[in-house]
Short mmCIF file of C-alpha atoms in Angstrom, two decimals:
data_model
loop_
_atom_site.label_atom_id
_atom_site.label_comp_id
_atom_site.label_asym_id
_atom_site.label_seq_id
_atom_site.Cartn_x
_atom_site.Cartn_y
_atom_site.Cartn_z
CA MET G 25 -81.00 -60.05 -36.19
CA PRO G 26 -78.03 -61.61 -34.35
CA GLN G 27 -74.94 -59.37 -33.79
CA PRO G 28 -71.64 -60.68 -35.10
CA TRP G 29 -68.88 -61.47 -32.57
CA PRO G 30 -66.51 -58.74 -32.10
CA HIS G 31 -63.07 -59.43 -33.59
CA PRO G 32 -60.54 -59.83 -30.73
CA GLN G 33 -58.27 -56.83 -30.29
CA PRO G 34 -54.44 -57.34 -29.81
CA PRO G 35 -53.53 -56.73 -26.29
CA GLN G 36 -52.05 -53.14 -25.66
CA GLN G 37 -48.64 -53.04 -23.95
CA GLN G 38 -48.44 -51.21 -20.88
CA SER G 39 -45.34 -49.14 -20.12
CA PRO G 40 -43.34 -50.49 -17.08
CA GLN G 41 -43.80 -48.61 -13.75
CA PRO G 42 -40.63 -47.36 -12.26
CA GLY G 43 -39.49 -49.44 -9.44
CA PRO G 44 -37.62 -48.62 -6.31
CA TRP G 45 -33.95 -47.36 -6.52
CA PRO G 46 -31.40 -50.27 -6.32
CA ALA G 47 -29.66 -50.68 -3.01
CA PRO G 48 -26.35 -48.91 -2.60
CA GLY G 49 -23.54 -50.72 -4.30
CA GLY G 50 -25.97 -53.05 -6.28
CA PRO G 51 -26.40 -53.17 -10.11
CA TYR G 52 -28.70 -50.88 -11.86
CA GLU G 53 -30.08 -52.58 -14.88
CA PRO G 54 -32.59 -50.32 -16.57
CA GLY G 55 -31.88 -47.16 -18.29
CA GLY G 56 -28.18 -46.73 -18.23
CA PRO G 57 -25.65 -45.37 -15.33
CA TYR G 58 -27.00 -44.59 -11.93
CA GLU G 59 -27.69 -40.90 -11.22
CA PRO G 60 -28.76 -39.87 -7.70
CA GLU G 61 -31.84 -37.79 -7.34
CA ASP G 62 -31.19 -34.10 -7.16
CA ASP G 63 -31.99 -32.87 -3.57
CA GLY G 64 -31.54 -29.24 -4.20
CA ARG G 65 -28.24 -28.91 -2.37
CA PRO G 66 -25.00 -27.49 -4.12
CA ARG G 67 -22.45 -30.00 -4.93
CA ARG G 68 -18.76 -29.63 -3.82
CA GLY G 69 -16.30 -28.67 -6.63
CA ALA G 70 -12.55 -29.40 -6.76
CA GLY G 71 -11.87 -25.68 -5.98
CA ARG G 72 -13.83 -25.83 -2.69
CA VAL G 73 -12.24 -29.05 -1.59
CA PHE G 74 -8.63 -27.63 -2.25
CA GLY G 75 -9.76 -24.53 -0.25
CA GLY G 76 -10.81 -26.52 2.64
CA VAL G 77 -7.47 -28.59 2.68
CA LEU G 78 -5.55 -25.21 2.61
CA CYS G 79 -7.47 -23.68 5.41
CA GLY G 80 -6.97 -26.80 7.42
CA GLY G 81 -3.21 -26.82 6.91
CA LEU G 82 -2.85 -23.14 7.79
CA GLY G 83 -4.76 -23.74 10.96
CA LEU G 84 -2.29 -26.63 11.90
CA VAL G 85 0.60 -24.28 11.16
CA LEU G 86 -0.75 -21.59 13.34
CA LEU G 87 -1.51 -24.04 16.10
CA LEU G 88 1.84 -25.49 15.99
CA GLY G 89 3.37 -21.89 15.96
CA GLY G 90 1.41 -20.98 18.95
CA GLY G 91 2.60 -23.93 20.83
CA ALA G 92 6.29 -23.01 20.00
CA VAL G 93 5.63 -19.59 21.30
CA VAL G 94 4.07 -20.90 24.55
CA ALA G 95 7.05 -23.33 24.93
CA LYS G 96 9.58 -20.63 24.47
CA ALA G 97 7.87 -18.39 26.98
CA VAL G 98 8.07 -21.19 29.54
CA SER G 99 11.68 -21.77 28.74
CA ASN G 100 12.37 -17.97 29.10
CA SER G 101 10.64 -17.89 32.46
CA HIS G 102 13.14 -20.39 33.85
CA GLN G 103 16.19 -18.84 32.23
CA GLU G 104 19.00 -17.37 34.37
CA ILE G 105 20.89 -14.31 33.09
CA ARG G 106 24.42 -13.95 34.32
CA ASN G 107 25.34 -10.69 36.15
CA THR G 108 28.68 -10.17 34.42
CA GLU G 109 29.49 -7.07 36.44
CA TYR G 110 29.03 -8.91 39.64
CA ALA G 111 31.77 -11.41 38.55
CA ARG G 112 34.01 -8.57 37.40
CA ASN G 113 33.79 -7.06 40.82
CA LEU G 114 33.53 -10.01 43.00
CA TRP G 115 36.06 -8.74 45.48
CA ARG G 116 34.00 -5.69 46.05
CA ASN G 117 30.57 -7.43 45.94
CA GLU G 118 31.19 -10.02 48.45
CA PRO G 119 32.45 -9.62 52.12
CA ALA G 120 35.67 -10.89 53.16
CA GLU G 121 34.08 -13.87 55.18
CA ALA G 122 32.49 -15.11 51.87
CA LEU G 123 35.58 -14.79 49.76
CA PHE G 124 37.69 -16.48 52.55
CA PRO G 125 35.40 -19.14 54.19
CA ALA G 126 36.07 -20.08 57.91
CA ALA G 127 36.90 -23.64 56.81
CA LEU G 128 38.28 -24.68 53.55
CA GLY G 129 39.47 -27.83 51.85
CA LEU G 130 37.84 -31.14 51.35
CA GLN G 131 34.13 -31.02 51.09
CA ASP G 132 31.97 -33.18 53.21
CA PRO G 133 30.31 -36.01 51.29
CA GLU G 134 26.97 -35.02 52.81
CA LYS G 135 27.38 -31.46 51.92
CA ARG G 136 24.15 -29.80 50.88
CA GLN G 137 23.89 -27.47 47.79
CA GLY G 138 24.41 -23.86 48.82
CA ASP G 139 26.01 -24.62 52.12
CA PRO G 140 29.65 -23.73 52.05
CA ASN G 141 30.34 -24.37 55.67
CA THR G 142 30.86 -28.24 55.40
CA GLU G 143 34.57 -28.23 54.44
CA ARG G 144 37.55 -29.40 56.41
CA GLY G 145 41.30 -29.28 56.19
CA TRP G 146 42.05 -25.71 56.81
CA THR G 147 40.83 -23.25 59.26
CA ARG G 148 41.06 -19.60 58.69
CA VAL G 149 42.99 -17.55 61.41
CA ALA G 150 43.58 -14.12 59.98
CA ILE G 151 42.23 -11.75 57.13
CA SER G 152 44.26 -8.74 55.93
CA PRO G 153 42.49 -5.47 55.54
CA GLU G 154 44.96 -4.42 52.94
CA THR G 155 44.17 -4.81 49.20
CA SER G 156 47.55 -3.63 47.93
CA CYS G 157 49.11 -5.87 45.23
CA ALA G 158 52.78 -4.80 46.22
CA LYS G 159 52.05 -5.68 49.90
CA ALA G 160 50.51 -9.08 49.28
CA LEU G 161 52.62 -10.45 46.49
CA SER G 162 56.37 -11.12 46.26
CA GLY G 163 59.07 -12.14 43.77
CA ALA G 164 58.34 -12.76 40.04
CA VAL G 165 54.64 -13.08 40.73
CA ALA G 166 54.59 -9.57 42.15
CA LYS G 167 56.40 -8.10 39.14
CA GLU G 168 54.32 -10.08 36.58
CA ALA G 169 50.98 -9.01 38.18
CA ALA G 170 51.99 -5.55 38.26
CA ARG G 171 52.82 -5.68 34.54
CA ARG G 172 49.53 -7.13 33.76
CA GLY G 173 47.59 -4.36 35.60
CA CYS G 174 46.88 -5.85 39.14
CA VAL G 175 44.00 -4.05 40.72
CA ALA G 176 43.89 -5.76 44.09
CA ALA G 177 45.19 -8.63 46.06
CA LEU G 178 43.34 -9.94 49.11
CA ARG G 179 44.86 -12.15 51.75
CA ALA G 180 44.07 -14.60 54.42
CA THR G 181 46.05 -17.03 56.58
CA TYR G 182 44.94 -20.61 57.23
CA VAL G 183 46.29 -23.46 59.45
CA ASP G 184 45.78 -27.04 58.51
CA ASP G 185 43.92 -29.41 61.05
CA THR G 186 47.15 -30.81 62.36
CA GLY G 187 48.38 -27.38 63.29
CA GLY G 188 51.74 -27.99 61.78
CA THR G 189 51.38 -26.03 58.43
CA ALA G 190 50.43 -22.53 57.85
CA ALA G 191 49.56 -20.91 54.45
CA THR G 192 48.71 -17.37 53.23
CA VAL G 193 46.38 -17.46 50.21
CA ALA G 194 45.79 -14.40 47.97
CA ILE G 195 42.94 -13.52 45.53
CA VAL G 196 44.80 -11.57 42.71
CA VAL G 197 42.33 -9.27 40.67
CA PHE G 198 42.83 -7.83 37.27
CA ARG G 199 40.79 -5.84 34.83
CA ASP G 200 40.90 -8.32 32.04
CA PRO G 201 39.86 -11.90 32.84
CA LYS G 202 42.32 -13.26 30.18
CA VAL G 203 45.44 -12.07 31.85
CA ALA G 204 44.69 -13.99 35.07
CA LEU G 205 44.46 -17.42 33.43
CA ASP G 206 48.06 -18.41 33.48
CA LEU G 207 49.24 -16.59 36.52
CA GLY G 208 49.32 -20.08 38.48
CA ASP G 209 51.54 -21.53 35.80
CA LEU G 210 54.11 -18.76 36.68
CA VAL G 211 54.18 -19.88 40.29
CA HIS G 212 54.63 -23.55 39.15
CA ASP G 213 57.68 -22.50 36.99
CA LYS G 214 59.36 -20.61 39.78
CA GLY G 215 58.75 -23.41 42.34
CA ASP G 216 61.47 -25.64 40.83
CA ALA G 217 64.31 -23.09 41.28
CA ASP G 218 67.06 -23.80 43.83
CA ARG G 219 66.13 -20.61 45.79
CA PRO G 220 62.32 -19.96 45.00
CA ASP G 221 61.31 -16.34 45.86
CA GLN G 222 57.63 -17.68 46.77
CA ALA G 223 54.48 -15.82 45.58
CA VAL G 224 52.61 -14.46 48.60
CA HIS G 225 53.92 -12.50 51.59
CA ALA G 226 53.12 -14.45 54.78
CA LEU G 227 50.25 -12.79 56.89
CA ALA G 228 51.08 -13.14 60.59
CA ALA G 229 48.49 -14.64 62.87
CA PRO G 230 48.30 -15.13 66.63
CA GLY G 231 49.30 -18.45 68.02
CA ILE G 232 51.67 -19.49 65.10
CA THR G 233 55.24 -18.59 64.04
CA TRP G 234 54.62 -17.56 60.51
CA SER G 235 56.57 -15.12 58.48
CA ASP G 236 58.33 -14.69 55.10
CA ALA G 237 61.44 -16.35 56.26
CA VAL G 238 59.72 -19.78 56.83
CA ARG G 239 57.76 -19.93 53.51
CA ALA G 240 58.73 -23.21 51.95
CA GLY G 241 56.42 -23.63 48.85
CA SER G 242 53.86 -21.97 46.62
CA GLY G 243 51.15 -22.84 44.18
CA GLY G 244 48.44 -21.21 42.20
CA ASP G 245 45.19 -21.83 40.29
CA LYS G 246 42.80 -19.85 38.03
CA VAL G 247 39.14 -19.28 38.80
CA LEU G 248 37.06 -20.89 36.06
CA ASP G 249 34.65 -18.19 35.03
CA LEU G 250 34.70 -16.12 31.78
CA TYR G 251 33.86 -12.90 33.43
CA ALA G 252 35.98 -13.12 36.70
CA PRO G 253 39.32 -11.64 36.24
CA CYS G 254 41.04 -13.14 39.19
CA ALA G 255 43.43 -15.97 40.15
CA VAL G 256 44.44 -17.50 43.35
CA VAL G 257 48.05 -17.95 44.66
CA ALA G 258 49.23 -19.29 47.95
CA SER G 259 52.48 -19.81 49.98
CA ALA G 260 52.90 -22.31 52.71
CA GLY G 261 55.36 -23.61 55.24
CA PRO G 262 55.87 -24.86 58.87
CA ALA G 263 53.56 -23.07 61.44
CA ASP G 264 56.38 -23.55 64.19
CA GLY G 265 59.15 -21.40 62.60
CA ARG G 266 61.21 -24.25 61.15
CA LYS G 267 62.92 -23.52 57.85
CA ALA G 268 62.48 -26.13 55.15
CA GLY G 269 65.09 -26.77 52.38
CA ARG G 270 68.12 -26.59 54.69
CA LEU G 271 69.06 -30.14 55.23
CA PRO G 272 72.31 -30.79 57.04
CA GLN G 273 75.00 -32.75 55.55
CA PRO G 274 75.20 -35.36 54.20
CA TRP G 275 71.51 -35.21 53.16
CA GLY G 276 71.49 -31.72 51.88
CA LYS G 277 74.75 -31.96 50.02
CA ARG G 278 73.11 -31.37 46.49
CA SER G 279 70.63 -28.73 45.46
CA TYR G 280 67.97 -31.24 44.19
CA GLN G 281 67.86 -32.68 47.63
CA GLN G 282 66.94 -29.32 49.18
CA ARG G 283 64.22 -28.98 46.45
CA MET G 284 62.92 -32.37 47.51
CA ASP G 285 62.47 -31.10 51.10
CA ARG G 286 60.31 -28.29 49.80
CA GLU G 287 58.15 -30.30 47.53
CA PRO G 288 55.63 -31.17 50.14
CA TRP G 289 55.02 -27.52 50.72
CA ASN G 290 54.55 -26.73 47.17
CA ALA G 291 51.93 -29.53 46.92
CA VAL G 292 50.17 -28.09 50.17
CA ALA G 293 50.22 -24.51 48.64
CA GLU G 294 48.84 -25.83 45.34
CA GLY G 295 46.03 -27.83 46.90
CA LEU G 296 44.98 -24.80 49.05
CA ALA G 297 44.87 -22.41 45.95
CA GLU G 298 42.93 -24.97 44.08
CA SER G 299 40.26 -25.26 46.81
CA LEU G 300 39.74 -21.64 47.06
CA ALA G 301 39.64 -21.17 43.34
CA TRP G 302 36.88 -23.88 42.97
CA ARG G 303 35.04 -22.28 45.98
CA LEU G 304 35.09 -18.88 44.16
CA THR G 305 33.90 -20.59 40.91
CA ASP G 306 31.06 -21.98 42.84
CA LEU G 307 30.16 -18.63 44.52
CA ILE G 308 30.01 -16.56 41.45
CA PRO G 309 26.78 -17.87 39.80
CA GLN G 310 24.97 -17.47 43.20
CA GLY G 311 25.64 -13.60 43.14
CA LYS G 312 22.60 -11.47 43.47
CA ALA G 313 24.39 -8.12 43.35
#
């Protein structure tokens, strides 16, 4: 007996097979938002990120601090510390030949640093072994120096390159640097008098006629150092015994004419005192005592 034809069955729907993950940045159509596959590694939270940033910042601060310490150490290695006691006792710490150089005055344009023997203008001809303030200074300067507590006064005599002018220069030392600053001003004030008493006793030297009687002008200057309690004063005049400021009539009829005859000697003494004061200012930082 023939079998009946089977009734056709409706086709069964097959569930879709998962396809590959979409390319990064592309759309993901099926099944909602994209979720990466869990690979088993712990994920970074906000606290761990903040801790990493904090540690990095702390490391940078420590690195910068270490660099600053190294820079400070390098700077300190090149630092020079002033020897204040050396400056206060300069006249004891340096020999007389260093305080009063063999040549003094204008510096050679080709002068090398640390070489003091390239100056010209004045030549040293005598140095006094005495350090007494009373024996070195005279007039109002001597009285004022004693009042301020003068400790020592060192003298040397110089002759200029022409051989016509002599000058005795003195380094006046005190206990307090402040009292030495305006001693030169006192010399200037007395230099305008009709009969100036001068500032430094003349120190005689062989080959010149140089004494107190022929002193014609004086000058002074300060040593520009905070710890050096000393000033420089000088008196100058003709080296041949001639007396300035005694002009004959009719040229010397008035007192101001006599002062005019002495003015060049005041300028000469002022220049010599200034040269030595600057020389001492340069000498002090080189002190090793």
